[in-house]
Coordinates of C-alpha atoms and ligand atoms in Angstrom, one line a residue:
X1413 CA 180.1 -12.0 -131.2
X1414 CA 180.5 -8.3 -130.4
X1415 CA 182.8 -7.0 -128.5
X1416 CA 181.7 -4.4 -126.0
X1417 CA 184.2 -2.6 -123.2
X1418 CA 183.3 0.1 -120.7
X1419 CA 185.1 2.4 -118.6
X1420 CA 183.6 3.5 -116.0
X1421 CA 184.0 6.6 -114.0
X1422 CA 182.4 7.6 -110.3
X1423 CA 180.3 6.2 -107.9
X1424 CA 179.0 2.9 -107.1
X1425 CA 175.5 3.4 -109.3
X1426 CA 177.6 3.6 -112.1
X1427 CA 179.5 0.5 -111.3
X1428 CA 176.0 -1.1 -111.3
X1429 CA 174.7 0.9 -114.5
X1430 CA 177.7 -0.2 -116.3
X1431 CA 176.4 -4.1 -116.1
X1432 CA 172.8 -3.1 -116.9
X1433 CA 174.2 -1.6 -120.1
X1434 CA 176.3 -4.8 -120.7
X1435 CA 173.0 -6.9 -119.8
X1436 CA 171.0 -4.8 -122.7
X1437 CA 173.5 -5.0 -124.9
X1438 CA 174.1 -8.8 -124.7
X1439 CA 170.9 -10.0 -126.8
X1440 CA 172.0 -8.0 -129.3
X1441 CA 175.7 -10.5 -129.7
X1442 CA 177.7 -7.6 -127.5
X1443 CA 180.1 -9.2 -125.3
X1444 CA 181.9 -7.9 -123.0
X1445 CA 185.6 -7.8 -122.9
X1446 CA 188.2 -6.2 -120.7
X1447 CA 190.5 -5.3 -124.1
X1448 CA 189.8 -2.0 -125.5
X1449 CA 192.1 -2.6 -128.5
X1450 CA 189.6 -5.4 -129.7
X1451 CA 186.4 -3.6 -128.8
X1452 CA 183.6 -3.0 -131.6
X1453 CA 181.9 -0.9 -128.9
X1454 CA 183.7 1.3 -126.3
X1455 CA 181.5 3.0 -123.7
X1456 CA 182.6 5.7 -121.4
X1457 CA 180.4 5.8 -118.3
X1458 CA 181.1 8.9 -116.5
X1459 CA 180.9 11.3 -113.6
X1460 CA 179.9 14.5 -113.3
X1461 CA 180.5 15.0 -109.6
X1462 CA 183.4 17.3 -109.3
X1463 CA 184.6 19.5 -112.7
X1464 CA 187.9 17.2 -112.5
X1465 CA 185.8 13.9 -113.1
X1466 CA 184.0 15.5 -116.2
X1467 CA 187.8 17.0 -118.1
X1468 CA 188.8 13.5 -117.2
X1469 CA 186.4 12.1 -120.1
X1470 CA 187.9 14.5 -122.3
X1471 CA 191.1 13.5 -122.2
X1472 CA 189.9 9.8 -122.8
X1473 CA 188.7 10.9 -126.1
X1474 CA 191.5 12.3 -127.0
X1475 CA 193.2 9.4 -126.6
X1476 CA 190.2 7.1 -128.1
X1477 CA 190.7 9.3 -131.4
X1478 CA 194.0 8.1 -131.9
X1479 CA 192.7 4.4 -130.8
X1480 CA 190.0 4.5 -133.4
X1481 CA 192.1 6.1 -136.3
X1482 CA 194.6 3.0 -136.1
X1483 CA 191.9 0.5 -135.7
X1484 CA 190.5 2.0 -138.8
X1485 CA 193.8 2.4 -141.0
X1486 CA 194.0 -1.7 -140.7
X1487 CA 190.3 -1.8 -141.8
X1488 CA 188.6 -2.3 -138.6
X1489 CA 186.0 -0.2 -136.7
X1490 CA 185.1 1.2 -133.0
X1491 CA 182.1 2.9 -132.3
X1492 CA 181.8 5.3 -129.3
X1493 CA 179.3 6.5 -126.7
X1494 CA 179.4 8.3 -123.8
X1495 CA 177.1 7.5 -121.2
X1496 CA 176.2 8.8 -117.5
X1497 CA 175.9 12.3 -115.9
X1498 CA 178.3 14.2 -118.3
X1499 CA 176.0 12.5 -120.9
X1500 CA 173.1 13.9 -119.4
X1501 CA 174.6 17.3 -118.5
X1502 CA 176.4 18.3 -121.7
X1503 CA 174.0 16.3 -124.5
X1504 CA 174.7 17.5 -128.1
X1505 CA 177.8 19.5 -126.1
X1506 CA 179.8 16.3 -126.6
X1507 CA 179.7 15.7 -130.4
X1508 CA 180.4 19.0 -131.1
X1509 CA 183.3 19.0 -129.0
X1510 CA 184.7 15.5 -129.7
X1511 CA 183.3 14.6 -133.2
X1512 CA 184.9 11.1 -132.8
X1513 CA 181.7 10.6 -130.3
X1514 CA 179.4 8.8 -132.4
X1515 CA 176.6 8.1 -129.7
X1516 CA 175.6 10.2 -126.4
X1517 CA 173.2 8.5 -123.9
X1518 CA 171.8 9.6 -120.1
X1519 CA 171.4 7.7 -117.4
X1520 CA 167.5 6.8 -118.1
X1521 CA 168.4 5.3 -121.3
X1522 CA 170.6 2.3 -120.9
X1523 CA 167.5 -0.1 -122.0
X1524 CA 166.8 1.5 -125.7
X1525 CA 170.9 1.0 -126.3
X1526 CA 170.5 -1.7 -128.3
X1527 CA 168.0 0.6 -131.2
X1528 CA 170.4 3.6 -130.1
X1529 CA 173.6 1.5 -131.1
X1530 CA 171.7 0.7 -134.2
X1531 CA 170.7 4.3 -135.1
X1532 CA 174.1 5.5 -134.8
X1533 CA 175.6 3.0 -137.1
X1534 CA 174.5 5.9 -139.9
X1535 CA 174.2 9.2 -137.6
X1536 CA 175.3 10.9 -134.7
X1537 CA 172.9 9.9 -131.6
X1538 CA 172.0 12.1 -128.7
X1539 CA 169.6 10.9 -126.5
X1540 CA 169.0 12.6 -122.9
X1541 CA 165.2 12.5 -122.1
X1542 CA 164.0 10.9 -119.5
X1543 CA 161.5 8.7 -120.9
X1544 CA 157.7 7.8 -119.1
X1545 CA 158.6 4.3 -119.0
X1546 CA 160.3 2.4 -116.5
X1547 CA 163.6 1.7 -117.6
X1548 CA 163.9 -1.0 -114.9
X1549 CA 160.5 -3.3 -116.8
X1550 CA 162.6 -3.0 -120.1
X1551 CA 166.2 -4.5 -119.1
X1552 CA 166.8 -7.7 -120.2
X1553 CA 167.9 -10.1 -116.7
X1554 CA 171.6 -11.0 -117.3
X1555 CA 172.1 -14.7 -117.5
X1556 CA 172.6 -16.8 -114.5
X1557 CA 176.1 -17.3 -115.8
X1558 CA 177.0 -13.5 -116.4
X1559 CA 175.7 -12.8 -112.8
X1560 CA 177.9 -15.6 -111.4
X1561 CA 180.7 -14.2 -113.1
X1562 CA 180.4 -11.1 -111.6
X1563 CA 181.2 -12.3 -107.9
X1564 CA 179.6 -12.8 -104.6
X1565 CA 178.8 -9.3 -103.9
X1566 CA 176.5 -7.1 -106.0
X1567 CA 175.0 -3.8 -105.8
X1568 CA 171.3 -3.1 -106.8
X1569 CA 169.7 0.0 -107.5
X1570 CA 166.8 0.8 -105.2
X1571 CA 166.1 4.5 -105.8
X1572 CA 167.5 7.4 -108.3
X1573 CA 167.9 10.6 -108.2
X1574 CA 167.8 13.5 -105.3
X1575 CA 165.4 16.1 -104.6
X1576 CA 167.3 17.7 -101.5
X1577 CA 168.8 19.8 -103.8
X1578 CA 172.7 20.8 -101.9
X1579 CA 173.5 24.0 -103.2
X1580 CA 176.8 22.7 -104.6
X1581 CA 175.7 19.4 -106.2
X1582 CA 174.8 18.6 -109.7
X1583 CA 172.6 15.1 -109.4
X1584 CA 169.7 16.9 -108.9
X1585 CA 169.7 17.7 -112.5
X1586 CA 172.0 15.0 -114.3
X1587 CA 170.0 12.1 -112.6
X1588 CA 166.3 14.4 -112.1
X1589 CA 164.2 14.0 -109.6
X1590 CA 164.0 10.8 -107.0
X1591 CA 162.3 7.8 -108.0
X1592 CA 161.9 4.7 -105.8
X1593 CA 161.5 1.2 -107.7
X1594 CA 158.9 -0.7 -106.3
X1595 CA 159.1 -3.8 -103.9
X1596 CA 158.4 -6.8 -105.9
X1597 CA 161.1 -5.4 -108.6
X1598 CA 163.7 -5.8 -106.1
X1599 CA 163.0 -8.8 -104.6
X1600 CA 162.9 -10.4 -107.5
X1601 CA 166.3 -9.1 -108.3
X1602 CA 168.0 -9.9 -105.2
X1603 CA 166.3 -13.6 -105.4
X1604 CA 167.6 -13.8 -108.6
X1605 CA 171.3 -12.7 -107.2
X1606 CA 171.0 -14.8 -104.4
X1607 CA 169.8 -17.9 -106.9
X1608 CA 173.2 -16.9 -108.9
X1609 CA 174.9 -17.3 -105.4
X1610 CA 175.1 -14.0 -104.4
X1611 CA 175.8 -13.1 -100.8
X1612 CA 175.9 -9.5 -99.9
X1613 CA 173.7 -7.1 -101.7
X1614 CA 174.6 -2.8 -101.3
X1615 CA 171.2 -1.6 -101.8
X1616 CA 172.2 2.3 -103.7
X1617 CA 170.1 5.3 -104.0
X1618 CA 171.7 8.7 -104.5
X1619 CA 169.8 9.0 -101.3
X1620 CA 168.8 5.9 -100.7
X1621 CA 167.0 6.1 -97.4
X1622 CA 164.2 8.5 -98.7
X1623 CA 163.6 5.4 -100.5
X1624 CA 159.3 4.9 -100.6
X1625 CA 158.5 2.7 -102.9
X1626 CA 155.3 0.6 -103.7
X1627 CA 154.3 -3.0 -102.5
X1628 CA 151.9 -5.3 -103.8
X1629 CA 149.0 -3.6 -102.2
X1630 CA 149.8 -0.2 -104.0
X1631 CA 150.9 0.9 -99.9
X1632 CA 154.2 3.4 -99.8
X1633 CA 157.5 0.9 -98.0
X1634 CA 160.5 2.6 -96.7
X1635 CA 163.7 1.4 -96.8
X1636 CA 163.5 -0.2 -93.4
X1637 CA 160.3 -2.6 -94.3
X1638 CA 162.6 -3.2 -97.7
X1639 CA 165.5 -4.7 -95.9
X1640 CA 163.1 -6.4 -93.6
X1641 CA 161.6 -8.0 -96.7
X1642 CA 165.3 -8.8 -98.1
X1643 CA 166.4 -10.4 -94.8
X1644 CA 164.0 -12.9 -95.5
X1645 CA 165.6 -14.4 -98.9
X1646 CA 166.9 -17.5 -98.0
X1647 CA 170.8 -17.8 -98.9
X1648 CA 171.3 -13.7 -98.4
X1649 CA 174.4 -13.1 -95.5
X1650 CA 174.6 -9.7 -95.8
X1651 CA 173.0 -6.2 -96.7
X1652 CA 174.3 -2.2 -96.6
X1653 CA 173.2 0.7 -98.2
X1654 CA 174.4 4.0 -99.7
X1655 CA 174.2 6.8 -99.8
X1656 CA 172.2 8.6 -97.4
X1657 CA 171.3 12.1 -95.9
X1658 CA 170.9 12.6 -92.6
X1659 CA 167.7 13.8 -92.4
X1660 CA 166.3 10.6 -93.6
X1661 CA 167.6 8.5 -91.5
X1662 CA 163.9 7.3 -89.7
X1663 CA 163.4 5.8 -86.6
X1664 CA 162.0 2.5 -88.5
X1665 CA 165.6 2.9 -90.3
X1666 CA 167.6 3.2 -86.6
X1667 CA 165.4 0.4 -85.7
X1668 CA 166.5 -1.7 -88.6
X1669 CA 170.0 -1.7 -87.5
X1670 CA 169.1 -2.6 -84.0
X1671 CA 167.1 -5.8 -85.2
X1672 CA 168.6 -6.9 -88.6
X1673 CA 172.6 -8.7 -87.4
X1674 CA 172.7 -9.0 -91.5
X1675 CA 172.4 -5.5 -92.5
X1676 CA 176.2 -4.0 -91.8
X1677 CA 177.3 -2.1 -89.1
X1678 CA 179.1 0.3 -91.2
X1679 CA 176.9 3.1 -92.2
X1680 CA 178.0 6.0 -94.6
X1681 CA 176.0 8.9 -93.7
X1682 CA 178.1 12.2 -95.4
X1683 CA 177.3 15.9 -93.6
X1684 CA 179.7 17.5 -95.6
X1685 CA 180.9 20.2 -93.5
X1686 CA 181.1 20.7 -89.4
X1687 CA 179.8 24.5 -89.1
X1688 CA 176.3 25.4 -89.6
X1689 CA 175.7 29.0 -91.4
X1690 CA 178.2 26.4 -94.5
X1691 CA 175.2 23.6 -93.8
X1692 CA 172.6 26.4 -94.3
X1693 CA 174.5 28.2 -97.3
X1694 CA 174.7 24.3 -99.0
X1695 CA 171.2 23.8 -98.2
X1696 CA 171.9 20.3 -96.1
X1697 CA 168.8 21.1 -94.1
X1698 CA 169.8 19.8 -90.8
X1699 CA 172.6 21.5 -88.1
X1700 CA 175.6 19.9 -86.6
X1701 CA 173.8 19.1 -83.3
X1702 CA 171.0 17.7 -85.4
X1703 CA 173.8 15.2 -87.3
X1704 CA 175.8 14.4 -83.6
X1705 CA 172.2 14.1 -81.6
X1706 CA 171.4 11.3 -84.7
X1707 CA 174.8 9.2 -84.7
X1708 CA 174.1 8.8 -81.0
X1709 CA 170.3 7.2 -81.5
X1710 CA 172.0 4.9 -84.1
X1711 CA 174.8 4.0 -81.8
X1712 CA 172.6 3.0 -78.7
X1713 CA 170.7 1.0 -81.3
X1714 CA 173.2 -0.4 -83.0
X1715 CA 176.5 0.2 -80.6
X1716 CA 179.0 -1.6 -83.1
X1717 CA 178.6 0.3 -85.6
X1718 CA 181.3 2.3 -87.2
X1719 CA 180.8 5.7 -89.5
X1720 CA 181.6 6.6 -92.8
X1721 CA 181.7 9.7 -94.9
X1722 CA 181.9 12.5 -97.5
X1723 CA 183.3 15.6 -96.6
X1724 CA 183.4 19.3 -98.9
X1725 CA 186.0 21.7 -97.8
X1726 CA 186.5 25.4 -99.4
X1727 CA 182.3 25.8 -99.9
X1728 CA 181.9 29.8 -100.8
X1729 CA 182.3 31.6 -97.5
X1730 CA 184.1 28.9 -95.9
X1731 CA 186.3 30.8 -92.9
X1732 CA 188.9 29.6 -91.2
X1733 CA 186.9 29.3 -88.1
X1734 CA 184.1 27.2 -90.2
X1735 CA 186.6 25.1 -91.7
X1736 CA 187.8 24.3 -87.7
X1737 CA 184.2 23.4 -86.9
X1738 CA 184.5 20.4 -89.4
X1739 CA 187.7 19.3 -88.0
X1740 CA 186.1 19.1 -84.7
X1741 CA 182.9 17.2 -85.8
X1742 CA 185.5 15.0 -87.3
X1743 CA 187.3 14.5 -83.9
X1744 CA 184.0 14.2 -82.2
X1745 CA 183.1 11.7 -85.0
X1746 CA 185.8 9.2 -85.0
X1747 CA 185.1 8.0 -88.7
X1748 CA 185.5 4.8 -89.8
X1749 CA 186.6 6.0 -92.9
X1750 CA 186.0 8.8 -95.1
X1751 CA 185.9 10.7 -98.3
X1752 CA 186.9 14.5 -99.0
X1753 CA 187.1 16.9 -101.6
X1754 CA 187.8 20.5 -102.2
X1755 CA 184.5 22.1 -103.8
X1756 CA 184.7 22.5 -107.8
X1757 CA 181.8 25.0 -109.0
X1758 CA 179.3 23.3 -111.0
X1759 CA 177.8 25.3 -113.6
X1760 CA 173.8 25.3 -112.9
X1761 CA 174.0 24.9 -109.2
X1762 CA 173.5 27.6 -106.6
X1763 CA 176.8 27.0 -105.2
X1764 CA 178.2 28.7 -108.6
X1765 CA 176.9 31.8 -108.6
X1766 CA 177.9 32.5 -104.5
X1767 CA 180.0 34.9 -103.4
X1768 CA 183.5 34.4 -101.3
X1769 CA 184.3 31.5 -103.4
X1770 CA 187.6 30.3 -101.9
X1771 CA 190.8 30.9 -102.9
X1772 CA 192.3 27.2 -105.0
X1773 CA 195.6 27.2 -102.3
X1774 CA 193.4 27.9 -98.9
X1775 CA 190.9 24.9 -100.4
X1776 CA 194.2 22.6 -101.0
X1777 CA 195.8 23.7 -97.4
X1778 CA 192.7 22.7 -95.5
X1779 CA 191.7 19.4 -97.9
X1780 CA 195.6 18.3 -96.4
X1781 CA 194.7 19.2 -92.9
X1782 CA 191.2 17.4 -93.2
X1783 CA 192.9 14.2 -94.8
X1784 CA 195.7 13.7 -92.3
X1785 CA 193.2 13.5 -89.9
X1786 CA 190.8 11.2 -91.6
X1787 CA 193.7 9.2 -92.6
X1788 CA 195.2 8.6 -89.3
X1789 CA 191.4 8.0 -88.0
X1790 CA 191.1 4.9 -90.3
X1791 CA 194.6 4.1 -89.2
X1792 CA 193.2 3.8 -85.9
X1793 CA 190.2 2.3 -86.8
X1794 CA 191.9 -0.7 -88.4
X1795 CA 193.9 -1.0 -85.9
X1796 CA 191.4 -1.5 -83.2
X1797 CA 190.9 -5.0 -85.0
X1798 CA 194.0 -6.1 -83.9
X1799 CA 192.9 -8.9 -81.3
X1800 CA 189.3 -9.1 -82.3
X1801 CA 187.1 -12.3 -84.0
X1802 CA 185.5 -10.5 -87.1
X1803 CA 183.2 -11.8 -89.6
X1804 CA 184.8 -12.3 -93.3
X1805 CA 183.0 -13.0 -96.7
X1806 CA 185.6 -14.8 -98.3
X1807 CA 185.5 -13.5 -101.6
X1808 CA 188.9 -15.2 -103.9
X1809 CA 191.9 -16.1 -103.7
X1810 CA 195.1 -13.4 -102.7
X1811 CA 198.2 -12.6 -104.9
X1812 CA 200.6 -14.6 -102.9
X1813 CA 200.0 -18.3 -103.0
X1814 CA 197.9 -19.8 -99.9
X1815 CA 196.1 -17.0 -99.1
X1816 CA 192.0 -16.3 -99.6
X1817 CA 190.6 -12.6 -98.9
X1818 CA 187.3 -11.6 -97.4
X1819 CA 186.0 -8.2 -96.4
X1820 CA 185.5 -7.8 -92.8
X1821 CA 181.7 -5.9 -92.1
X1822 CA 183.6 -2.5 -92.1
X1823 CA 184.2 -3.2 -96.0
X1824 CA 188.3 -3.8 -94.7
X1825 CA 189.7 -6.5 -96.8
X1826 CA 191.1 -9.2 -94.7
X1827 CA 193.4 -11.8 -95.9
X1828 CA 194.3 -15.3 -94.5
X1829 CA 196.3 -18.4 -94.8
X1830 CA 193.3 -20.8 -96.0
X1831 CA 192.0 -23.4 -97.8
X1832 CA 190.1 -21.9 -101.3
X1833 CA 186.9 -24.1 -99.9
X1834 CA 186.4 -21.0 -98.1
X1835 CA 185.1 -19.2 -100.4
X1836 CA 181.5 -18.1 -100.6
X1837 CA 181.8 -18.7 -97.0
X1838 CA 181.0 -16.1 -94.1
X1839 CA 184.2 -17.2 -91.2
X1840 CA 185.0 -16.0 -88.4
X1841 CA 188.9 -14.6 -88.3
X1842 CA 190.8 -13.3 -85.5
X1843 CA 193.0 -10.4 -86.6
X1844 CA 196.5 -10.0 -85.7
X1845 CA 198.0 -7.7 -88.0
X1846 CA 197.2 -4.6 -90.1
X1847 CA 199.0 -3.5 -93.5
X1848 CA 198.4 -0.6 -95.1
X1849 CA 195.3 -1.5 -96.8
X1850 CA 194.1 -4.9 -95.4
X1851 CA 194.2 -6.7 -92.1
X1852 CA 195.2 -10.0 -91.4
X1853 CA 194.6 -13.1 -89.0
X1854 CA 192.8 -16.6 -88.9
X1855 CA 190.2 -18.2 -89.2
X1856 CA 189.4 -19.3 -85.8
X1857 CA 187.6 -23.1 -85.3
X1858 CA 184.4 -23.0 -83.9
X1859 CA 184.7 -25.9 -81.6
Ligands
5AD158 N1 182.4 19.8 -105.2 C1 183.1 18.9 -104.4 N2 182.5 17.8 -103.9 C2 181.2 17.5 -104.3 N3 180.4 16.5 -103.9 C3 179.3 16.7 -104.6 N4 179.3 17.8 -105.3 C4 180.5 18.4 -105.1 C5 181.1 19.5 -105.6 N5 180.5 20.4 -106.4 C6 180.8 15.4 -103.0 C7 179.9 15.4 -101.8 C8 179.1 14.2 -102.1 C9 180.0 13.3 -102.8 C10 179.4 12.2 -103.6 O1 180.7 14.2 -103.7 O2 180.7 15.2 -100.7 O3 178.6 13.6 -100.9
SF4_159 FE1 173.7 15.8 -104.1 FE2 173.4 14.0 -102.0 FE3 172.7 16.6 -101.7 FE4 171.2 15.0 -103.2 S1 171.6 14.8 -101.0 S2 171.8 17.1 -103.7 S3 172.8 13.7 -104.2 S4 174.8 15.8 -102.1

């Protein structure tokens, strides 16, 4: 056996990615381990989101080269590919920068990596097109054993790509235009998850709810008649989705989340910023009354449910009074949770080229005022638990003896004093504590 480890870097389709690559690799005798020092194969999956994520995989080959050399003074070998969106983006780039790259692949490639691996055996491989075939026809299905091993949650990969275009965002480009698989190729996937005991499936789409893909009848499905469809697999608990733009959320979507209890009440719907000439410059196509006026349709339909999401600060032109009109939508908001950056220019994107690009020290002044608020929003957030029954998926066992932890339908990790038997099973917990990161209770009895 071959040993295969990879690293990955950025969002959640990567995560997923990451196991299709192991899954293509595995006929071939590549196995996967979590020790880099006795890897045959090391694959660095990465990001291209934010300039940061990309020097990041830079530095990882520096310290790869040094890895490698040693392995090969005591007569052994690593090969190494880079995979993902700085794959894509910088293609031949990467060998000519770090020769000790012996294989570059994109994100439509992962199922000709075993015949890539081979090829670079003798030369450097660059391989970035993306191919007419379906990628998603050619992986190989892991083994019921591999998927088992994985856990009780799983993501699946519904749609790729983005054609919204956001002035400041790169995915457009690294994973091209948006392409929906059809129906019958995820339900057979999530049967075959669920068949491996799967519980919870995170449906992901780099905009996942302009998902339209094709049934058996050749007739176009959103992704509210998709997680109709999904709720029906016998076995499933629990569905969510991510990510999605605003102005795709669809009626037929809103009226998903009144009807389905299994699909999450925890939505992550990112607007970015709170004023709307930055929303026009970044091309989000929708205002800030057209975001507020859509959160409160999904909260009559689904009142439970709590918000998540992304947030740029510093955009070109940003002013001080724009950069207040995001911390008000955020007041307004009351995230559940949230993620926010300062903006880092991609090269290629409109955003680039702008004028008024902020000064670095007024984009790391108002990333601290945006975060103390979104931090002490979750904060509150978890602490409105305290005295309510929740839902868990007990997932395994907790570092201190005893204790089993779940995740709550807000994605909080809950941990209780329990018997292991619990796991794989949804219970019902009251909570009467919060840490830092988890909450805590008990499972109540249902009499
Ligand atoms: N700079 C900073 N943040 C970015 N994002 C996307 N592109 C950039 C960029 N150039 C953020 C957005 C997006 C999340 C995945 O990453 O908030 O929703
Ligand atoms: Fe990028 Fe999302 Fe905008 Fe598409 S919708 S361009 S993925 S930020």
């Amino acid at each position: 056996m071959k040993k295969l480890f990879i690293k990955t870097y950025g969002c959640q389709m990567n995560v997923y990615d990451s196991d299709r690559m192991a899954d293509a690799l595995a006929p071939s005798g590549y196995e996967a381990t979590t020790d880099i020092d006795e890897a045959d194969l090391v694959v660095l999956n990465t990001c291209h989101i934010r300039e940061k994520a990309a020097e990041k995989v830079y530095s990882e080959l520096g310290r790869l080269r040094i890895m490698r050399q040693k392995k090969e003074q005591k007569g052994g070998e690593m090969m190494i590919g880079i995979a993902g969106c700085v794959a894509q983006a910088e293609g031949e780039e990467i060998v000519r920068r770090a020769p000790v790259v012996d294989l570059v692949f994109g994100p439509q490639s992962y199922h000709r990596l075993p015949d890539l691996v081979e090829q670079a055996q003798t030369k450097k491989v660059v391989e970035t097109d993306f191919p007419a075939e379906d990628k998603f026809e050619h992986l190989p299905k892991p083994k019921k054993e591999t998927t088992i091993a994985r856990g009780l949650t799983s993501f699946l990969t519904v749609q790729e790509g983005c054609d919204k275009f956001c002035s400041f965002c790169v995915v457009p480009y690294t994973r091209g235009a948006e392409v929906s698989r059809p129906v019958h190729q995820i339900i057979t996937e999530a049967q075959d998850l669920v068949d491996a005991g799967v519980k919870e499936i995170t449906l992901l789409g780099q905009n996942v709810n302009a998902y339209h893909g094709l049934d058996a009848n050749g007739e176009t499905q959103g992704l509210a008649q998709l997680l109709y469809k999904l709720a029906d697999i016998d076995g499933l608990d629990r569905l969510r989705y991510t990510t999605s733009h605003p102005r795709d959320m669809d009626d037929a979507l809103i009226n998903a989340h009144r009807d389905l209890d299994m699909l999450m009440p925890y939505l992550h719907l990112p607007v970015q910023a709170g004023s709307d000439s930055i929303l026009k410059s970044m091309n989000r196509q929708h205002t800030v009354e057209d975001y507020m006026r859509l959160l409160e349709r999904i909260r009559e339909a689904r009142p439970d449910i709590a918000l998540s999401g992304d947030f740029i600060v510093g955009f070109p032109g940003e002013t001080d009074e724009d950069f207040e009109g995001t911390l008000k939508l955020v007041r307004d908001v009351e995230y559940a949770q949230a993620y926010s950056f300062k903006y880092s220019t991609r090269p290629g994107t409109p955003g680039a080229t702008m004028d008024n690009q902020v000064p670095e020290e007024v984009k790391s002044e108002r990333l601290q005022r945006l975060q103390e608020l979104l931090n002490h929003q979750q904060t509150e957030f978890n602490k409105s638990r305290i005295g309510t029954t929740m839902p868990v998926l007990f997932e395994k066992t907790g570092r201190d003896p005893g204790q089993i932890v779940g995740r709550s339908p807000y994605l909080q990790p809950v941990q209780v004093e329990a018997d292991p038997s619990h796991i794989g099973t949804i219970r019902d917990v009251f909570i009467d504590s919060v840490g830092k990161f988890s909450l805590f209770g008990k499972i109540v009895i249902n009499s």
